[in-house]
Amino acid sequence: MTLYDAFNRPLENLRISVTDRCNFRCSYCMPAHKFPQGYRFIASADLLTFAEITRLARIFNHLGVHKIRLTGGEPLVRPHIEQLVGMLSRIDGIREIAMTTNGYLLPQKAKLLREQGLTRLNISLDSLDEAIFRQMNGGHAEVSDVLKGIEAAERAGFSSLKINTVVQRGVNDHTLVDLALYFRERGHIIRFIEFMDTGTLNGWKYDHVLLTDELIQQIECVIPLEPLPAQHYGEVVRRYRYADGTGELGFITSVSNPFCGGCNRLRLSAEGKIYTCLFARKGVDLRDLLRSGASDDTIIERITQTWQQRADRYSEERSSGQRTEKVEMYHMGG
Ligand code: SAM
Ligand code: SF4
Ligand code: SF4
């Protein structure tokens, strides 16, 4: 069965946040001065357990979801996360279990994740320039830490990794061609993400966004690109190949060319709320149902109502200022 929202968009993908904590403090996500030592993250008793997440994943699968992405916060800081991967991979109808990570803990975790059935990895890295990378991650990691994570993923057998790079005008924009060439050489697909006005804490301004067309021009000065067709409904990435056939890269144009029309994703936060848009003001609780003995049918009813009423198209309506009252991305799951 498939659920459709108010604009006839199917529910197909589920992003599950397993924690709101992180070992980095990226300026565009959890800027360090807003998250001092002692900041109160979700209490562990309030986090969905692995059994609760797995029950919901089964229900979502019944509702037509075949792809799951684990995220956060930083998913690898949730203890024993590989056990959850194992539990999810045993659900028959789930075809893909992916994860987005900052890569720091992959040397310890990549092999375990692979063994438990993780199918794909996106690893975030914003620059190969040490000073710029440290500035962007709040001083919590060096470039070599992430590169070691990438090597660990390769050794564990993950092929064709995706590298996520947030693009900020005046911050890392002069280092992006180097980054693209570096990963082209290694056979991984880089995805440049326009800096987005997620939450309210990251000080987003339109002037801080380097529009994708400008970035494409920068890259084409060095190496020509050719556009590639979309692979499936709801594809959020604008894909290109290097004209000499040496690989692929992508651009996520949430600001310059929004893709709400094909948006088929639902987010489940670490405390059990579902969000129908990355820029939502509030979520719908499922944890109260899970913990009060509700039947699968009752949970299905709440999810169905939420999706059928969905009319989000934030990026298509974005104004130039930052709207207040949005839930933070690290909290609902990136
Ligand atoms: N901690 C993991 C990581 O950084 O890969 C997963 C969670 S993070 C919220 C998911 C993705 O969102 C990362 O690739 C990150 O770079 C990206 N991201 C975070 N804040 C962003 C923003 N304001 N604009 C664009 N992308 C952002
Ligand atoms: Fe952490 Fe990822 Fe947010 Fe950076 S983008 S602060 S690594 S959750
Ligand atoms: Fe989907 Fe909301 Fe992003 Fe539009 S703004 S693509 S509805 S998450």
Short mmCIF file of C-alpha atoms and ligand atoms in Angstrom, two decimals:
data_model
loop_
_atom_site.label_atom_id
_atom_site.label_comp_id
_atom_site.label_asym_id
_atom_site.label_seq_id
_atom_site.Cartn_x
_atom_site.Cartn_y
_atom_site.Cartn_z
CA MET A 1 0.00 0.00 0.00
CA THR A 2 1.10 3.59 -0.56
CA LEU A 3 0.02 6.74 1.30
CA TYR A 4 -0.37 10.01 -0.61
CA ASP A 5 -0.33 13.53 0.83
CA ALA A 6 -2.44 16.56 -0.06
CA PHE A 7 -0.28 17.17 -3.18
CA ASN A 8 -0.37 13.50 -4.21
CA ARG A 9 3.20 12.84 -3.09
CA PRO A 10 3.77 9.21 -1.98
CA LEU A 11 5.37 8.33 1.36
CA GLU A 12 8.46 6.35 0.31
CA ASN A 13 11.48 7.25 2.41
CA LEU A 14 11.96 7.36 6.17
CA ARG A 15 14.83 9.14 7.88
CA ILE A 16 15.33 7.95 11.43
CA SER A 17 17.26 10.11 13.87
CA VAL A 18 18.81 7.93 16.54
CA THR A 19 20.21 10.73 18.70
CA ASP A 20 20.25 14.53 18.92
CA ARG A 21 23.82 14.45 20.25
CA CYS A 22 26.93 15.03 18.20
CA ASN A 23 30.70 14.98 18.59
CA PHE A 24 31.05 17.99 16.21
CA ARG A 25 29.69 21.50 16.45
CA CYS A 26 29.25 22.52 12.80
CA SER A 27 28.56 26.23 12.55
CA TYR A 28 25.63 25.67 10.15
CA CYS A 29 23.95 23.03 12.34
CA MET A 30 24.90 23.17 16.05
CA PRO A 31 27.02 26.32 16.42
CA ALA A 32 29.29 25.85 19.48
CA HIS A 33 28.22 29.02 21.28
CA LYS A 34 24.61 27.85 21.31
CA PHE A 35 25.50 24.39 22.65
CA PRO A 36 27.82 24.93 25.64
CA GLN A 37 29.05 22.14 27.95
CA GLY A 38 26.08 20.87 29.95
CA TYR A 39 23.49 21.62 27.21
CA ARG A 40 20.46 19.39 27.84
CA PHE A 41 19.95 16.95 25.04
CA ILE A 42 17.11 14.40 24.99
CA ALA A 43 17.32 12.24 28.16
CA SER A 44 18.12 8.60 27.44
CA ALA A 45 14.81 7.39 28.90
CA ASP A 46 13.03 9.58 26.32
CA LEU A 47 14.89 8.16 23.32
CA LEU A 48 13.07 5.51 21.35
CA THR A 49 14.61 2.11 22.09
CA PHE A 50 15.91 -0.02 19.23
CA ALA A 51 12.86 -2.29 19.68
CA GLU A 52 10.50 0.69 19.38
CA ILE A 53 12.28 1.99 16.28
CA THR A 54 12.15 -1.46 14.70
CA ARG A 55 8.43 -1.80 15.42
CA LEU A 56 7.81 1.56 13.74
CA ALA A 57 10.02 0.62 10.79
CA ARG A 58 7.89 -2.50 10.25
CA ILE A 59 4.75 -0.38 10.34
CA PHE A 60 6.24 2.12 7.87
CA ASN A 61 7.26 -0.75 5.62
CA HIS A 62 3.65 -1.93 5.66
CA LEU A 63 2.70 1.63 4.58
CA GLY A 64 5.03 1.52 1.57
CA VAL A 65 8.45 2.60 2.88
CA HIS A 66 11.33 0.52 1.51
CA LYS A 67 14.25 2.85 2.18
CA ILE A 68 15.53 3.95 5.56
CA ARG A 69 18.32 6.38 6.37
CA LEU A 70 19.79 6.57 9.87
CA THR A 71 20.92 10.01 10.88
CA GLY A 72 20.96 12.43 13.78
CA GLY A 73 22.75 14.35 15.40
CA GLU A 74 25.61 11.98 14.80
CA PRO A 75 24.24 8.44 14.49
CA LEU A 76 27.52 6.78 15.43
CA VAL A 77 27.50 8.32 18.93
CA ARG A 78 24.40 6.25 19.80
CA PRO A 79 25.88 3.22 21.63
CA HIS A 80 25.67 -0.10 19.74
CA ILE A 81 24.02 1.49 16.71
CA GLU A 82 25.09 -1.53 14.64
CA GLN A 83 22.56 -3.60 16.62
CA LEU A 84 19.76 -1.40 15.31
CA VAL A 85 21.08 -1.84 11.76
CA GLY A 86 20.92 -5.61 12.28
CA MET A 87 17.35 -5.42 13.57
CA LEU A 88 16.20 -3.25 10.66
CA SER A 89 17.94 -5.36 8.06
CA ARG A 90 15.90 -8.36 9.20
CA ILE A 91 12.66 -6.65 8.13
CA ASP A 92 11.83 -8.38 4.84
CA GLY A 93 10.52 -5.42 2.85
CA ILE A 94 13.30 -2.95 3.71
CA ARG A 95 15.55 -2.89 0.65
CA GLU A 96 18.01 -0.19 1.67
CA ILE A 97 19.42 0.96 5.01
CA ALA A 98 21.68 3.96 4.60
CA MET A 99 23.43 6.23 7.08
CA THR A 100 24.66 9.82 7.03
CA THR A 101 27.62 10.35 9.37
CA ASN A 102 30.43 12.81 9.97
CA GLY A 103 32.75 9.81 9.69
CA TYR A 104 34.74 10.39 12.88
CA LEU A 105 33.83 7.06 14.48
CA LEU A 106 33.89 4.96 11.30
CA PRO A 107 37.31 3.43 12.05
CA GLN A 108 35.64 1.67 15.02
CA LYS A 109 32.24 1.09 13.41
CA ALA A 110 32.43 0.63 9.62
CA LYS A 111 33.04 -3.13 9.64
CA LEU A 112 30.33 -3.80 12.25
CA LEU A 113 27.81 -1.72 10.30
CA ARG A 114 28.59 -3.56 7.09
CA GLU A 115 28.31 -6.96 8.80
CA GLN A 116 24.91 -6.01 10.22
CA GLY A 117 23.54 -5.06 6.80
CA LEU A 118 24.05 -1.34 6.27
CA THR A 119 23.86 -0.87 2.50
CA ARG A 120 25.06 2.71 1.89
CA LEU A 121 27.05 5.44 3.58
CA ASN A 122 27.09 9.20 3.13
CA ILE A 123 30.04 10.82 4.86
CA SER A 124 30.15 14.58 5.41
CA LEU A 125 33.31 16.58 4.70
CA ASP A 126 33.24 20.31 3.97
CA SER A 127 36.83 21.05 2.98
CA LEU A 128 40.30 19.54 2.64
CA ASP A 129 41.70 22.81 3.99
CA GLU A 130 42.53 22.15 7.65
CA ALA A 131 41.76 25.63 8.98
CA ILE A 132 38.48 25.90 7.11
CA PHE A 133 37.34 22.42 8.08
CA ARG A 134 38.10 23.07 11.76
CA GLN A 135 36.29 26.39 11.59
CA MET A 136 33.24 24.68 10.08
CA ASN A 137 33.11 21.74 12.52
CA GLY A 138 33.69 23.83 15.63
CA GLY A 139 37.27 22.61 16.14
CA HIS A 140 36.31 19.03 16.91
CA ALA A 141 38.08 17.15 14.12
CA GLU A 142 40.87 17.31 11.56
CA VAL A 143 40.51 16.48 7.89
CA SER A 144 42.59 13.34 8.47
CA ASP A 145 40.03 12.06 11.01
CA VAL A 146 37.33 12.02 8.35
CA LEU A 147 39.66 10.65 5.68
CA LYS A 148 40.51 7.77 8.04
CA GLY A 149 36.77 7.16 8.42
CA ILE A 150 36.38 7.08 4.64
CA GLU A 151 39.26 4.60 4.33
CA ALA A 152 37.68 2.42 7.02
CA ALA A 153 34.40 2.43 5.06
CA GLU A 154 36.25 1.41 1.88
CA ARG A 155 38.05 -1.39 3.71
CA ALA A 156 34.73 -2.62 5.14
CA GLY A 157 33.44 -3.03 1.58
CA PHE A 158 31.22 0.04 1.12
CA SER A 159 31.55 0.96 -2.52
CA SER A 160 30.70 4.24 -4.20
CA LEU A 161 30.51 6.35 -1.06
CA LYS A 162 28.69 9.66 -1.18
CA ILE A 163 30.49 12.65 0.30
CA ASN A 164 28.20 15.45 1.60
CA THR A 165 29.62 18.97 1.47
CA VAL A 166 27.75 22.02 2.74
CA VAL A 167 28.62 25.02 0.60
CA GLN A 168 28.88 28.41 2.30
CA ARG A 169 29.74 31.52 0.34
CA GLY A 170 32.81 33.21 1.75
CA VAL A 171 33.65 30.22 3.95
CA ASN A 172 34.60 27.09 1.93
CA ASP A 173 33.59 28.11 -1.61
CA HIS A 174 37.18 28.57 -2.82
CA THR A 175 38.13 25.01 -1.74
CA LEU A 176 35.39 23.05 -3.48
CA VAL A 177 37.01 22.32 -6.82
CA ASP A 178 39.91 20.64 -4.96
CA LEU A 179 37.43 18.58 -2.99
CA ALA A 180 35.58 17.52 -6.15
CA LEU A 181 38.82 16.48 -7.88
CA TYR A 182 40.04 14.61 -4.80
CA PHE A 183 36.94 12.40 -4.63
CA ARG A 184 36.72 11.98 -8.40
CA GLU A 185 40.18 10.46 -8.20
CA ARG A 186 39.00 8.02 -5.51
CA GLY A 187 35.77 7.00 -7.26
CA HIS A 188 33.37 8.52 -4.71
CA ILE A 189 30.42 10.77 -5.51
CA ILE A 190 30.53 14.22 -3.97
CA ARG A 191 27.26 16.03 -3.28
CA PHE A 192 27.40 19.76 -2.78
CA ILE A 193 24.54 20.98 -0.57
CA GLU A 194 23.44 24.61 -0.65
CA PHE A 195 23.57 26.08 2.87
CA MET A 196 19.97 25.90 4.15
CA ASP A 197 17.98 27.90 6.69
CA THR A 198 17.33 24.88 8.89
CA GLY A 199 16.23 25.72 12.45
CA THR A 200 16.83 29.19 13.81
CA LEU A 201 20.30 28.96 15.35
CA ASN A 202 22.69 28.96 12.40
CA GLY A 203 22.42 32.63 11.41
CA TRP A 204 21.43 31.79 7.82
CA LYS A 205 21.22 34.62 5.33
CA TYR A 206 20.59 34.35 1.61
CA ASP A 207 23.94 36.07 1.00
CA HIS A 208 25.69 33.10 2.64
CA VAL A 209 24.41 30.73 -0.05
CA LEU A 210 26.58 30.02 -3.07
CA LEU A 211 24.05 29.13 -5.73
CA THR A 212 24.67 25.85 -7.52
CA ASP A 213 24.93 27.44 -10.97
CA GLU A 214 27.89 29.51 -9.76
CA LEU A 215 29.58 26.46 -8.32
CA ILE A 216 29.04 24.51 -11.54
CA GLN A 217 30.70 27.36 -13.45
CA GLN A 218 33.69 27.22 -11.07
CA ILE A 219 34.08 23.48 -11.60
CA GLU A 220 33.60 23.74 -15.37
CA CYS A 221 36.52 26.15 -15.58
CA VAL A 222 38.67 23.16 -14.62
CA ILE A 223 36.76 20.17 -15.95
CA PRO A 224 33.61 20.07 -18.16
CA LEU A 225 30.42 18.51 -16.80
CA GLU A 226 27.38 16.94 -18.46
CA PRO A 227 23.94 16.69 -16.80
CA LEU A 228 22.55 13.23 -16.05
CA PRO A 229 18.83 12.29 -16.05
CA ALA A 230 16.98 11.69 -12.76
CA GLN A 231 17.07 8.06 -11.70
CA HIS A 232 13.79 7.92 -9.83
CA TYR A 233 10.77 9.85 -8.57
CA GLY A 234 11.60 12.26 -5.76
CA GLU A 235 15.33 12.45 -6.55
CA VAL A 236 16.61 15.48 -4.64
CA VAL A 237 19.98 15.67 -6.31
CA ARG A 238 20.88 17.29 -9.62
CA ARG A 239 23.35 14.80 -11.03
CA TYR A 240 26.23 15.47 -13.43
CA ARG A 241 29.06 13.41 -14.86
CA TYR A 242 32.53 14.56 -15.71
CA ALA A 243 32.51 14.85 -19.50
CA ASP A 244 35.67 12.71 -19.75
CA GLY A 245 33.80 9.81 -18.13
CA THR A 246 35.77 9.84 -14.89
CA GLY A 247 32.85 9.90 -12.49
CA GLU A 248 29.76 11.57 -11.14
CA LEU A 249 28.90 14.42 -8.78
CA GLY A 250 25.70 16.01 -7.53
CA PHE A 251 24.16 19.22 -6.26
CA ILE A 252 21.38 19.63 -3.73
CA THR A 253 19.69 22.85 -4.72
CA SER A 254 17.22 23.33 -1.90
CA VAL A 255 17.56 27.12 -2.13
CA SER A 256 18.16 27.87 -5.81
CA ASN A 257 15.88 25.20 -7.26
CA PRO A 258 13.63 23.59 -4.64
CA PHE A 259 12.32 20.09 -5.13
CA CYS A 260 9.24 19.99 -2.86
CA GLY A 261 7.10 18.69 -5.72
CA GLY A 262 8.69 15.23 -5.46
CA CYS A 263 9.34 15.20 -1.72
CA ASN A 264 8.52 11.70 -0.46
CA ARG A 265 10.36 11.76 2.89
CA LEU A 266 9.18 11.56 6.48
CA ARG A 267 11.45 12.11 9.46
CA LEU A 268 11.23 10.24 12.77
CA SER A 269 13.06 12.01 15.59
CA ALA A 270 15.06 10.30 18.31
CA GLU A 271 12.25 10.96 20.82
CA GLY A 272 9.60 9.50 18.53
CA LYS A 273 7.98 12.43 16.74
CA ILE A 274 7.31 12.40 13.02
CA TYR A 275 7.99 15.49 10.92
CA THR A 276 6.67 15.94 7.39
CA CYS A 277 9.19 18.65 6.42
CA LEU A 278 12.80 19.50 7.27
CA PHE A 279 11.61 23.01 8.10
CA ALA A 280 8.64 21.99 10.26
CA ARG A 281 7.57 23.91 13.35
CA LYS A 282 6.25 20.87 15.16
CA GLY A 283 6.03 17.11 14.96
CA VAL A 284 3.41 14.48 15.75
CA ASP A 285 4.20 12.18 18.66
CA LEU A 286 4.26 8.42 18.19
CA ARG A 287 6.09 7.60 21.43
CA ASP A 288 2.99 8.17 23.55
CA LEU A 289 1.20 5.54 21.48
CA LEU A 290 4.15 3.13 21.62
CA ARG A 291 4.39 3.44 25.39
CA SER A 292 0.69 3.26 26.16
CA GLY A 293 0.18 -0.13 24.56
CA ALA A 294 -1.47 1.10 21.35
CA SER A 295 -2.08 -1.43 18.60
CA ASP A 296 -0.33 -1.26 15.22
CA ASP A 297 -3.68 -0.17 13.71
CA THR A 298 -3.87 2.86 16.00
CA ILE A 299 -0.30 3.85 15.11
CA ILE A 300 -1.04 3.34 11.41
CA GLU A 301 -4.06 5.61 11.75
CA ARG A 302 -2.00 8.46 13.25
CA ILE A 303 0.71 8.16 10.58
CA THR A 304 -1.90 7.96 7.81
CA GLN A 305 -3.71 11.08 9.01
CA THR A 306 -0.44 12.99 9.36
CA TRP A 307 0.75 12.12 5.85
CA GLN A 308 -2.63 12.63 4.18
CA GLN A 309 -2.91 16.14 5.65
CA ARG A 310 0.62 17.08 4.61
CA ALA A 311 0.86 20.19 2.46
CA ASP A 312 4.49 21.26 3.14
CA ARG A 313 6.45 23.08 0.45
CA TYR A 314 8.69 25.27 2.56
CA SER A 315 11.58 25.62 0.13
CA GLU A 316 9.28 26.68 -2.67
CA GLU A 317 7.84 29.42 -0.44
CA ARG A 318 11.08 30.45 1.26
CA SER A 319 11.42 34.14 1.96
CA SER A 320 14.80 35.84 2.23
CA GLY A 321 14.72 36.06 6.03
CA GLN A 322 14.91 33.27 8.60
CA ARG A 323 11.51 32.21 9.89
CA THR A 324 11.24 31.68 13.63
CA GLU A 325 9.95 28.59 15.43
CA LYS A 326 11.49 25.93 13.21
CA VAL A 327 12.71 22.72 14.83
CA GLU A 328 16.49 22.30 14.56
CA MET A 329 17.85 19.80 12.03
CA TYR A 330 20.09 18.00 14.55
CA HIS A 331 16.93 17.45 16.63
CA MET A 332 14.51 16.09 14.01
CA GLY A 333 17.19 14.31 11.99
CA GLY A 334 19.09 15.67 9.00
N1 SAM B 1 25.99 14.15 11.77
C1 SAM B 1 25.80 13.56 10.50
C2 SAM B 1 26.55 14.32 9.43
O1 SAM B 1 26.89 15.47 9.67
O2 SAM B 1 26.76 13.75 8.37
C3 SAM B 1 24.34 13.38 10.13
C4 SAM B 1 23.38 14.48 10.49
S1 SAM B 1 23.60 16.00 9.59
C5 SAM B 1 22.34 17.00 10.28
C6 SAM B 1 23.02 15.54 7.96
C7 SAM B 1 23.57 16.36 6.81
O3 SAM B 1 23.01 17.64 6.87
C8 SAM B 1 25.08 16.54 6.82
O4 SAM B 1 25.61 16.18 5.58
C9 SAM B 1 25.25 18.00 7.07
O5 SAM B 1 26.40 18.52 6.47
C10 SAM B 1 23.98 18.59 6.48
N2 SAM B 1 23.59 19.88 7.03
C11 SAM B 1 23.51 20.22 8.32
N3 SAM B 1 23.09 21.50 8.46
C12 SAM B 1 22.93 21.98 7.19
C13 SAM B 1 22.50 23.26 6.66
N4 SAM B 1 22.19 24.27 7.44
N5 SAM B 1 22.43 23.38 5.32
C14 SAM B 1 22.74 22.33 4.51
N6 SAM B 1 23.12 21.13 4.95
C15 SAM B 1 23.23 20.95 6.27
FE1 SF4 B 2 26.92 17.12 13.99
FE2 SF4 B 2 26.23 16.49 11.55
FE3 SF4 B 2 25.22 18.69 12.69
FE4 SF4 B 2 27.78 18.63 12.03
S1 SF4 B 2 26.04 18.50 10.63
S2 SF4 B 2 26.94 19.33 14.00
S3 SF4 B 2 28.32 16.54 12.36
S4 SF4 B 2 24.84 16.62 13.32
FE1 SF4 B 3 10.41 18.33 1.41
FE2 SF4 B 3 10.02 20.34 3.12
FE3 SF4 B 3 12.37 20.11 1.84
FE4 SF4 B 3 10.16 20.86 0.48
S1 SF4 B 3 11.18 21.98 2.10
S2 SF4 B 3 11.69 19.30 -0.16
S3 SF4 B 3 8.58 19.65 1.56
S4 SF4 B 3 11.52 18.65 3.35
#
